[in-house]
Coordinates of N, CA and C in Angstrom, one line a residue:
M23 N -40.4 7.2 -33.8 CA -40.6 6.3 -34.9 C -41.7 6.8 -35.8
G24 N -41.5 6.9 -37.1 CA -42.5 7.3 -38.0 C -43.1 6.1 -38.7
H25 N -43.9 6.4 -39.7 CA -44.5 5.3 -40.4 C -44.9 5.7 -41.8
C26 N -45.3 4.8 -42.6 CA -45.7 5.1 -44.0 C -47.1 4.5 -44.2
I27 N -48.0 5.3 -44.8 CA -49.2 4.8 -45.3 C -49.1 5.0 -46.8
N28 N -48.7 3.9 -47.5 CA -48.4 3.9 -48.9 C -49.7 3.5 -49.6
S29 N -50.7 4.4 -49.6 CA -51.9 4.1 -50.2 C -52.4 5.3 -50.9
R30 N -53.6 5.2 -51.6 CA -54.1 6.3 -52.4 C -55.0 7.3 -51.6
R31 N -54.4 7.8 -50.5 CA -55.2 8.8 -49.8 C -54.2 9.8 -49.1
H32 N -54.7 11.0 -48.9 CA -53.9 12.0 -48.3 C -54.8 12.9 -47.5
C33 N -54.2 13.9 -46.9 CA -55.0 14.9 -46.1 C -55.6 16.0 -47.0
T34 N -55.3 16.0 -48.2 CA -55.9 17.0 -49.1 C -56.4 16.2 -50.4
L35 N -56.8 17.0 -51.3 CA -57.3 16.4 -52.6 C -56.1 15.9 -53.4
Y36 N -54.9 16.2 -53.0 CA -53.8 15.7 -53.8 C -53.7 14.2 -53.5
T37 N -53.2 13.4 -54.5 CA -53.1 12.0 -54.4 C -51.7 11.6 -54.7
P38 N -51.2 10.4 -54.2 CA -49.8 10.0 -54.4 C -49.5 9.9 -55.9
G39 N -50.4 9.4 -56.7 CA -50.1 9.2 -58.1 C -50.3 10.4 -58.9
N40 N -51.0 11.4 -58.4 CA -51.2 12.7 -59.2 C -51.3 13.8 -58.2
T41 N -50.1 14.5 -58.0 CA -50.1 15.5 -56.9 C -50.8 16.8 -57.4
K42 N -51.3 16.9 -58.6 CA -52.0 18.0 -59.0 C -53.3 17.5 -59.7
N43 N -54.2 16.9 -58.9 CA -55.4 16.3 -59.4 C -56.5 17.4 -59.4
I44 N -56.3 18.3 -60.3 CA -57.2 19.5 -60.4 C -58.6 19.0 -60.9
A45 N -58.7 18.1 -61.8 CA -60.0 17.6 -62.3 C -60.8 17.1 -61.1
H46 N -60.3 16.3 -60.3 CA -61.0 15.7 -59.1 C -61.5 16.9 -58.2
A47 N -60.6 17.8 -57.9 CA -60.9 18.9 -57.1 C -62.1 19.7 -57.7
R48 N -62.0 19.9 -59.0 CA -63.1 20.7 -59.7 C -64.4 20.0 -59.6
R49 N -64.4 18.7 -59.7 CA -65.7 17.9 -59.6 C -66.3 18.0 -58.2
V50 N -65.4 17.9 -57.2 CA -65.9 18.1 -55.8 C -66.5 19.5 -55.6
K51 N -65.8 20.5 -56.0 CA -66.2 21.9 -55.9 C -67.5 22.1 -56.6
T52 N -67.7 21.6 -57.8 CA -68.9 21.8 -58.6 C -70.1 21.1 -57.9
A53 N -69.8 19.9 -57.3 CA -70.9 19.1 -56.6 C -71.4 19.9 -55.4
I54 N -70.5 20.6 -54.7 CA -70.9 21.4 -53.5 C -71.6 22.6 -53.9
L55 N -71.1 23.4 -54.9 CA -71.7 24.6 -55.3 C -73.0 24.5 -56.1
Q56 N -73.2 23.3 -56.7 CA -74.5 23.1 -57.4 C -75.6 22.6 -56.4
A57 N -75.3 22.3 -55.2 CA -76.3 21.9 -54.2 C -77.3 23.0 -54.0
R58 N -78.5 22.7 -53.6 CA -79.6 23.6 -53.5 C -79.2 24.8 -52.6
T59 N -78.5 24.5 -51.5 CA -78.2 25.5 -50.5 C -77.3 26.6 -51.1
F60 N -76.4 26.2 -52.0 CA -75.4 27.2 -52.5 C -75.7 27.7 -53.9
K61 N -76.7 27.0 -54.6 CA -76.9 27.4 -56.0 C -77.3 28.8 -56.2
A62 N -76.6 29.6 -57.0 CA -76.9 31.0 -57.2 C -77.9 31.2 -58.3
R63 N -78.6 32.3 -58.3 CA -79.5 32.6 -59.3 C -78.8 32.8 -60.7
N64 N -79.4 32.5 -61.7 CA -78.9 32.6 -63.1 C -77.5 31.9 -63.3
N65 N -77.3 30.9 -62.4 CA -76.1 30.0 -62.5 C -74.8 30.9 -62.3
D66 N -74.9 32.0 -61.7 CA -73.7 32.8 -61.4 C -72.8 32.1 -60.4
A67 N -71.5 32.3 -60.5 CA -70.6 31.7 -59.5 C -70.7 32.4 -58.2
L68 N -70.8 31.6 -57.1 CA -70.8 32.2 -55.8 C -69.4 32.7 -55.4
T69 N -69.4 33.7 -54.7 CA -68.1 34.2 -54.1 C -67.9 33.5 -52.7
A70 N -66.7 33.5 -52.2 CA -66.5 32.9 -50.9 C -67.3 33.5 -49.8
R71 N -67.5 34.9 -49.9 CA -68.3 35.6 -48.9 C -69.7 35.1 -49.0
E72 N -70.2 34.9 -50.2 CA -71.6 34.4 -50.3 C -71.8 33.0 -49.7
V73 N -70.8 32.2 -49.9 CA -70.9 30.8 -49.3 C -70.9 30.9 -47.8
M74 N -70.0 31.8 -47.3 CA -70.0 32.0 -45.8 C -71.3 32.5 -45.3
R75 N -71.9 33.4 -46.0 CA -73.2 34.0 -45.6 C -74.3 32.9 -45.6
K76 N -74.3 32.1 -46.6 CA -75.3 31.0 -46.7 C -75.2 30.0 -45.6
A77 N -73.9 29.9 -45.1 CA -73.7 29.0 -44.0 C -73.7 29.7 -42.6
S78 N -74.2 30.9 -42.6 CA -74.3 31.7 -41.4 C -72.9 31.9 -40.7
Y79 N -71.9 31.9 -41.5 CA -70.5 32.2 -41.0 C -70.1 31.1 -40.0
S80 N -70.7 29.9 -40.1 CA -70.4 28.9 -39.1 C -69.7 27.7 -39.9
F81 N -68.6 27.3 -39.4 CA -67.9 26.1 -40.0 C -68.7 24.8 -39.7
S82 N -69.3 24.8 -38.6 CA -70.1 23.6 -38.2 C -71.3 23.5 -39.2
I83 N -72.0 24.6 -39.5 CA -73.1 24.5 -40.4 C -72.6 24.2 -41.8
L84 N -71.5 24.7 -42.2 CA -70.9 24.4 -43.5 C -70.6 22.9 -43.6
K85 N -70.0 22.4 -42.5 CA -69.7 20.9 -42.5 C -71.0 20.1 -42.7
G86 N -72.0 20.5 -42.0 CA -73.3 19.8 -42.1 C -73.8 19.8 -43.5
I87 N -73.7 21.0 -44.2 CA -74.2 21.0 -45.6 C -73.3 20.1 -46.5
M88 N -72.0 20.2 -46.3 CA -71.1 19.4 -47.1 C -71.3 17.9 -46.9
Y89 N -71.6 17.6 -45.6 CA -71.9 16.1 -45.3 C -73.1 15.6 -46.1
G90 N -74.1 16.4 -46.2 CA -75.3 16.0 -46.9 C -75.0 15.8 -48.4
I91 N -74.0 16.6 -48.9 CA -73.7 16.5 -50.3 C -72.7 15.4 -50.6
L92 N -71.7 15.2 -49.7 CA -70.6 14.2 -49.9 C -70.9 12.9 -49.2
R93 N -72.0 12.7 -48.6 CA -72.3 11.6 -47.7 C -71.9 10.2 -48.3
P94 N -72.2 10.0 -49.6 CA -71.8 8.7 -50.2 C -70.3 8.4 -50.1
D95 N -69.5 9.4 -50.0 CA -68.0 9.2 -49.8 C -67.6 9.9 -48.5
E96 N -67.8 9.2 -47.4 CA -67.5 9.8 -46.1 C -66.1 10.0 -45.9
R97 N -65.2 9.2 -46.5 CA -63.8 9.4 -46.3 C -63.3 10.7 -47.0
L98 N -63.9 11.0 -48.1 CA -63.6 12.3 -48.8 C -64.0 13.5 -47.9
F99 N -65.2 13.3 -47.3 CA -65.7 14.4 -46.4 C -64.8 14.6 -45.3
R100 N -64.3 13.5 -44.7 CA -63.4 13.7 -43.5 C -62.1 14.3 -43.9
R101 N -61.6 13.9 -45.1 CA -60.3 14.5 -45.6 C -60.5 16.0 -45.8
L102 N -61.6 16.4 -46.4 CA -61.7 17.9 -46.6 C -61.9 18.7 -45.3
T103 N -62.7 18.2 -44.4 CA -63.0 18.9 -43.2 C -61.9 18.9 -42.2
N104 N -61.1 17.8 -42.2 CA -60.0 17.7 -41.2 C -58.8 18.5 -41.7
A105 N -58.7 18.7 -43.0 CA -57.5 19.4 -43.5 C -57.5 20.9 -43.3
Y106 N -58.7 21.5 -43.5 CA -58.7 22.9 -43.4 C -59.8 23.4 -42.4
T107 N -59.4 24.0 -41.3 CA -60.3 24.5 -40.4 C -60.2 26.0 -40.2
D108 N -59.3 26.6 -40.9 CA -59.1 28.1 -40.8 C -58.6 28.5 -42.2
G109 N -58.0 29.8 -42.2 CA -57.6 30.4 -43.4 C -56.2 30.0 -43.9
R110 N -55.5 29.1 -43.2 CA -54.2 28.7 -43.6 C -54.2 27.9 -44.8
I111 N -53.1 28.0 -45.6 CA -53.0 27.2 -46.8 C -52.5 25.8 -46.5
F112 N -52.1 25.5 -45.3 CA -51.4 24.2 -44.9 C -52.5 23.3 -44.3
S113 N -52.3 22.0 -44.5 CA -53.2 21.0 -44.0 C -52.6 20.3 -42.7
V114 N -51.5 20.9 -42.2 CA -50.8 20.3 -41.0 C -50.9 21.4 -39.9
E115 N -51.3 20.9 -38.7 CA -51.2 21.8 -37.5 C -49.8 21.7 -37.0
L116 N -49.0 22.8 -37.2 CA -47.6 22.8 -37.0 C -47.2 22.5 -35.6
V117 N -47.8 23.1 -34.6 CA -47.5 22.9 -33.2 C -47.6 21.4 -32.9
A118 N -48.7 20.8 -33.2 CA -48.9 19.3 -32.9 C -47.8 18.5 -33.6
A119 N -47.5 18.8 -34.9 CA -46.5 18.1 -35.6 C -45.2 18.1 -35.0
V120 N -44.8 19.3 -34.5 CA -43.5 19.5 -33.8 C -43.5 18.7 -32.5
T121 N -44.6 18.7 -31.8 CA -44.6 18.0 -30.6 C -44.5 16.5 -30.8
R122 N -45.1 16.0 -31.9 CA -44.9 14.5 -32.2 C -43.5 14.2 -32.5
Q123 N -42.8 15.1 -33.2 CA -41.4 14.9 -33.6 C -40.4 14.9 -32.4
N124 N -40.9 15.4 -31.2 CA -40.1 15.5 -30.0 C -39.6 14.1 -29.6
S125 N -40.5 13.1 -29.7 CA -40.2 11.7 -29.3 C -39.0 11.2 -30.2
F126 N -39.2 11.4 -31.5 CA -38.1 10.9 -32.5 C -36.8 11.6 -32.2
V127 N -36.8 12.9 -32.0 CA -35.5 13.6 -31.7 C -34.9 13.1 -30.4
G128 N -35.8 12.9 -29.4 CA -35.3 12.4 -28.1 C -34.6 11.0 -28.2
K129 N -35.1 10.2 -29.1 CA -34.4 8.9 -29.3 C -33.1 9.1 -30.0
M130 N -33.0 10.0 -31.0 CA -31.8 10.3 -31.6 C -30.8 10.8 -30.6
Y131 N -31.2 11.6 -29.6 CA -30.4 12.2 -28.6 C -29.9 11.1 -27.7
D132 N -30.8 10.1 -27.3 CA -30.4 9.1 -26.4 C -29.3 8.2 -27.0
L133 N -29.3 8.0 -28.4 CA -28.3 7.3 -29.1 C -27.0 8.1 -29.3
K134 N -27.1 9.3 -28.9 CA -25.9 10.2 -29.1 C -25.6 10.5 -30.5
W135 N -26.7 10.4 -31.4 CA -26.5 10.7 -32.8 C -26.6 12.1 -33.1
T136 N -27.1 12.9 -32.2 CA -27.2 14.4 -32.4 C -26.0 15.1 -31.9
Q137 N -25.0 14.5 -31.3 CA -23.9 15.1 -30.8 C -22.9 15.5 -31.9
P138 N -22.3 16.7 -31.8 CA -21.3 17.1 -32.8 C -20.2 16.0 -32.9
G139 N -19.8 15.7 -34.1 CA -18.7 14.7 -34.3 C -19.1 13.2 -34.0
A140 N -20.5 13.0 -34.0 CA -20.9 11.6 -33.7 C -20.5 10.6 -34.7
F141 N -20.3 11.0 -36.0 CA -19.9 10.1 -37.0 C -18.6 10.4 -37.7
E142 N -17.7 10.9 -37.0 CA -16.4 11.4 -37.5 C -15.5 10.2 -37.9
T143 N -15.5 9.1 -37.2 CA -14.6 8.0 -37.5 C -15.3 7.1 -38.6
I144 N -14.4 6.3 -39.2 CA -14.9 5.4 -40.2 C -15.9 4.4 -39.7
D145 N -15.6 3.9 -38.5 CA -16.4 2.9 -37.9 C -17.8 3.5 -37.5
E146 N -17.8 4.7 -37.1 CA -19.1 5.4 -36.8 C -19.9 5.7 -38.0
E147 N -19.1 6.1 -39.1 CA -19.8 6.4 -40.4 C -20.5 5.3 -41.0
V148 N -20.0 4.1 -40.7 CA -20.6 2.9 -41.2 C -22.1 2.8 -40.8
V149 N -22.4 3.3 -39.6 CA -23.8 3.3 -39.2 C -24.7 4.0 -40.2
L150 N -24.2 5.2 -40.6 CA -25.0 6.0 -41.6 C -25.1 5.2 -42.9
W151 N -24.1 4.6 -43.4 CA -24.1 3.9 -44.6 C -25.1 2.7 -44.5
H152 N -25.1 2.0 -43.4 CA -26.1 1.0 -43.2 C -27.5 1.5 -43.2
A153 N -27.7 2.7 -42.5 CA -29.0 3.3 -42.5 C -29.5 3.7 -43.9
I154 N -28.6 4.2 -44.7 CA -29.0 4.5 -46.1 C -29.4 3.3 -46.9
A155 N -28.6 2.2 -46.7 CA -28.8 1.0 -47.5 C -30.2 0.4 -47.0
R156 N -30.4 0.4 -45.7 CA -31.7 -0.1 -45.2 C -32.9 0.7 -45.7
Y157 N -32.7 2.0 -45.8 CA -33.7 2.9 -46.2 C -34.1 2.6 -47.7
H158 N -33.1 2.3 -48.5 CA -33.3 1.9 -49.9 C -34.1 0.6 -49.9
A159 N -33.8 -0.3 -49.0 CA -34.5 -1.6 -49.0 C -36.0 -1.3 -48.5
F160 N -36.1 -0.4 -47.6 CA -37.5 0.0 -47.1 C -38.3 0.5 -48.3
L161 N -37.7 1.4 -49.1 CA -38.5 1.9 -50.3 C -38.8 0.7 -51.2
D162 N -37.9 -0.2 -51.4 CA -38.2 -1.4 -52.2 C -39.4 -2.2 -51.6
L163 N -39.4 -2.3 -50.3 CA -40.5 -3.0 -49.6 C -41.8 -2.3 -49.9
M164 N -41.8 -1.0 -49.8 CA -43.0 -0.2 -50.1 C -43.5 -0.5 -51.5
S165 N -42.6 -0.5 -52.5 CA -43.0 -0.7 -53.9 C -43.7 -2.0 -54.1
G166 N -43.3 -3.0 -53.3 CA -43.9 -4.4 -53.4 C -45.2 -4.5 -52.6
L167 N -45.4 -3.6 -51.6 CA -46.6 -3.7 -50.8 C -47.3 -2.3 -50.8
P168 N -47.9 -2.0 -51.9 CA -48.4 -0.6 -52.1 C -49.6 -0.2 -51.2
I169 N -50.3 -1.2 -50.6 CA -51.5 -0.8 -49.8 C -51.2 -1.1 -48.3
H170 N -50.0 -1.5 -47.9 CA -49.7 -1.8 -46.6 C -49.2 -0.6 -45.7
F171 N -49.4 -0.7 -44.5 CA -49.0 0.3 -43.5 C -47.6 -0.1 -43.0
L172 N -46.6 0.6 -43.4 CA -45.2 0.1 -43.0 C -44.6 1.1 -42.0
V173 N -43.9 0.5 -41.1 CA -43.3 1.3 -40.0 C -41.8 1.1 -40.0
P174 N -41.0 2.2 -40.0 CA -39.5 2.1 -40.1 C -38.9 1.9 -38.7
T175 N -37.7 1.4 -38.7 CA -36.9 1.4 -37.5 C -36.3 2.9 -37.4
L176 N -35.6 3.1 -36.3 CA -35.0 4.4 -36.0 C -34.0 4.9 -37.1
D177 N -33.1 3.9 -37.5 CA -32.1 4.3 -38.4 C -32.7 4.6 -39.8
I178 N -33.7 3.8 -40.2 CA -34.4 4.0 -41.5 C -35.2 5.3 -41.4
D179 N -35.8 5.6 -40.3 CA -36.5 6.8 -40.1 C -35.6 8.0 -40.2
L180 N -34.4 7.9 -39.7 CA -33.5 9.0 -39.8 C -33.1 9.3 -41.3
A181 N -32.9 8.2 -42.0 CA -32.6 8.4 -43.5 C -33.8 9.0 -44.2
W182 N -35.0 8.5 -43.8 CA -36.2 9.0 -44.4 C -36.4 10.5 -44.2
H183 N -36.3 10.9 -42.9 CA -36.4 12.4 -42.6 C -35.4 13.2 -43.4
T184 N -34.1 12.7 -43.5 CA -33.1 13.4 -44.2 C -33.4 13.5 -45.7
H185 N -33.9 12.4 -46.3 CA -34.3 12.4 -47.7 C -35.4 13.5 -47.9
Q186 N -36.3 13.7 -47.0 CA -37.4 14.7 -47.2 C -36.9 16.1 -47.1
L187 N -35.7 16.3 -46.6 CA -35.2 17.7 -46.6 C -34.9 18.2 -48.0
R188 N -34.7 17.3 -48.9 CA -34.6 17.7 -50.3 C -35.9 17.4 -51.0
S189 N -36.9 18.3 -50.9 CA -38.2 18.0 -51.2 C -38.4 17.6 -52.7
Y190 N -37.8 18.3 -53.6 CA -37.9 17.9 -55.0 C -37.4 16.5 -55.3
D191 N -36.2 16.3 -54.8 CA -35.6 15.0 -55.0 C -36.4 13.9 -54.3
Y192 N -37.0 14.2 -53.2 CA -37.9 13.2 -52.5 C -39.1 12.9 -53.4
Y193 N -39.7 13.9 -53.9 CA -40.9 13.7 -54.8 C -40.5 12.9 -56.0
Y194 N -39.4 13.3 -56.6 CA -38.9 12.6 -57.9 C -38.6 11.1 -57.6
D195 N -37.8 10.9 -56.5 CA -37.3 9.5 -56.2 C -38.5 8.6 -55.8
T196 N -39.4 9.1 -55.0 CA -40.5 8.2 -54.6 C -41.4 7.9 -55.8
K197 N -41.6 8.9 -56.6 CA -42.5 8.6 -57.8 C -41.8 7.6 -58.7
K198 N -40.5 7.7 -58.9 CA -39.8 6.9 -59.8 C -39.6 5.5 -59.3
Y199 N -39.2 5.3 -58.0 CA -38.8 4.0 -57.5 C -39.9 3.3 -56.8
V200 N -40.8 4.0 -56.2 CA -41.9 3.4 -55.5 C -43.2 3.4 -56.3
G201 N -43.3 4.4 -57.2 CA -44.5 4.4 -58.1 C -45.5 5.5 -57.6
S202 N -45.3 6.1 -56.5 CA -46.2 7.1 -56.0 C -45.5 7.9 -54.9
F203 N -46.1 9.1 -54.7 CA -45.5 10.0 -53.7 C -45.8 9.4 -52.3
I204 N -44.8 9.3 -51.4 CA -45.0 8.6 -50.1 C -45.1 9.7 -49.0
D205 N -46.3 9.6 -48.4 CA -46.5 10.5 -47.3 C -45.9 10.0 -46.0
H206 N -45.2 10.8 -45.2 CA -44.7 10.3 -43.9 C -45.6 10.9 -42.8
D207 N -46.6 10.2 -42.5 CA -47.6 10.7 -41.6 C -47.4 10.0 -40.2
D208 N -47.3 10.8 -39.1 CA -47.1 10.2 -37.8 C -48.2 10.3 -36.9
K209 N -49.4 10.5 -37.4 CA -50.6 10.6 -36.5 C -51.3 9.2 -36.4
V210 N -50.7 8.3 -35.6 CA -51.2 7.0 -35.5 C -51.2 6.5 -34.0
E211 N -52.3 5.8 -33.7 CA -52.4 5.2 -32.4 C -51.3 4.2 -32.1
E212 N -50.8 4.2 -30.8 CA -49.7 3.3 -30.5 C -49.9 1.9 -30.7
T213 N -51.2 1.4 -30.5 CA -51.5 0.0 -30.7 C -51.4 -0.4 -32.2
H214 N -51.9 0.5 -33.0 CA -51.8 0.2 -34.5 C -50.4 0.3 -34.9
L215 N -49.6 1.2 -34.4 CA -48.2 1.3 -34.7 C -47.4 0.1 -34.4
S216 N -47.7 -0.5 -33.2 CA -47.0 -1.7 -32.7 C -47.3 -2.9 -33.6
N217 N -48.6 -3.1 -33.9 CA -49.0 -4.2 -34.7 C -48.4 -4.1 -36.1
S218 N -48.4 -2.9 -36.7 CA -47.9 -2.6 -38.0 C -46.4 -2.8 -38.1
F219 N -45.7 -2.5 -37.0 CA -44.3 -2.7 -36.9 C -44.0 -4.2 -37.0
D220 N -44.7 -5.0 -36.3 CA -44.6 -6.5 -36.4 C -44.8 -7.0 -37.8
T221 N -45.8 -6.5 -38.5 CA -46.2 -6.8 -39.8 C -45.0 -6.4 -40.8
T222 N -44.5 -5.3 -40.6 CA -43.4 -4.8 -41.4 C -42.1 -5.7 -41.2
A223 N -41.8 -6.0 -40.0 CA -40.7 -6.9 -39.7 C -40.8 -8.2 -40.4
S224 N -42.0 -8.8 -40.4 CA -42.3 -10.1 -41.0 C -42.1 -10.0 -42.5
A225 N -42.7 -8.9 -43.1 CA -42.6 -8.7 -44.6 C -41.1 -8.5 -45.0
W226 N -40.4 -7.8 -44.1 CA -38.9 -7.6 -44.4 C -38.2 -8.9 -44.5
R227 N -38.4 -9.7 -43.5 CA -37.7 -11.0 -43.4 C -38.1 -11.9 -44.6
S228 N -39.3 -11.8 -45.0 CA -39.8 -12.6 -46.1 C -39.2 -12.1 -47.4
R229 N -39.1 -10.8 -47.6 CA -38.6 -10.3 -48.9 C -37.0 -10.3 -49.0
F230 N -36.4 -10.2 -47.8 CA -34.9 -10.2 -47.9 C -34.2 -11.4 -47.2
F231 N -34.8 -12.5 -47.5 CA -34.1 -13.8 -47.2 C -33.8 -14.0 -45.8
G232 N -34.7 -13.7 -44.9 CA -34.6 -14.0 -43.5 C -33.8 -12.9 -42.7
V233 N -33.3 -11.8 -43.3 CA -32.6 -10.8 -42.6 C -33.4 -10.1 -41.6
Q234 N -32.9 -10.0 -40.4 CA -33.7 -9.4 -39.3 C -33.9 -7.9 -39.6
Y235 N -35.1 -7.4 -39.2 CA -35.5 -6.1 -39.5 C -34.9 -5.1 -38.4
T236 N -34.9 -5.5 -37.2 CA -34.5 -4.6 -36.1 C -33.0 -4.4 -36.1
Y237 N -32.5 -3.2 -36.2 CA -31.1 -2.9 -36.3 C -30.7 -2.1 -35.1
C238 N -31.5 -1.2 -34.6 CA -31.2 -0.4 -33.4 C -32.5 -0.1 -32.6

């Protein structure tokens, strides 16, 4: 089971409303490089190697320096330091992400939805059409609850994952119909996930005239 945090925060400086927030990134970079520790003579720009040298080539020391600079906004500090811990350009630890998806795939397997020919008959195909329709309703629910933590059912989550396979269309559709780019983040504690699922089910019944949320 996945979930949605439909709010104005991400694991990088990108934001749901502006996926290329270069101005904000530049302000943060300037604030860090203008700090006394990093400020170069004659206002020359520091190279990455010089920044590393001033931090004694230690990420822990660098984080300590950054914390002193960004302390008024601790959430921003956590986003920056949690996203990048090495030279990769990605903010996701791929092995951990794949491991988390194992549970979702296992549930699809238990439902026999991963078997070849699982949806060949008309009656079986109806399940997919229901999933797509409910996913559309889920997006509608997101648009009406922009700061809530929403948790999908398995069938909705399947449609959600499938939508993300077409990355450009996913970006365009969520921006157009929900109002912001929707991050599908699955790093959530089980207790919080359970409570949020109950909240989502209640909001669903309220918005869609008493229709039950749980489908499978």
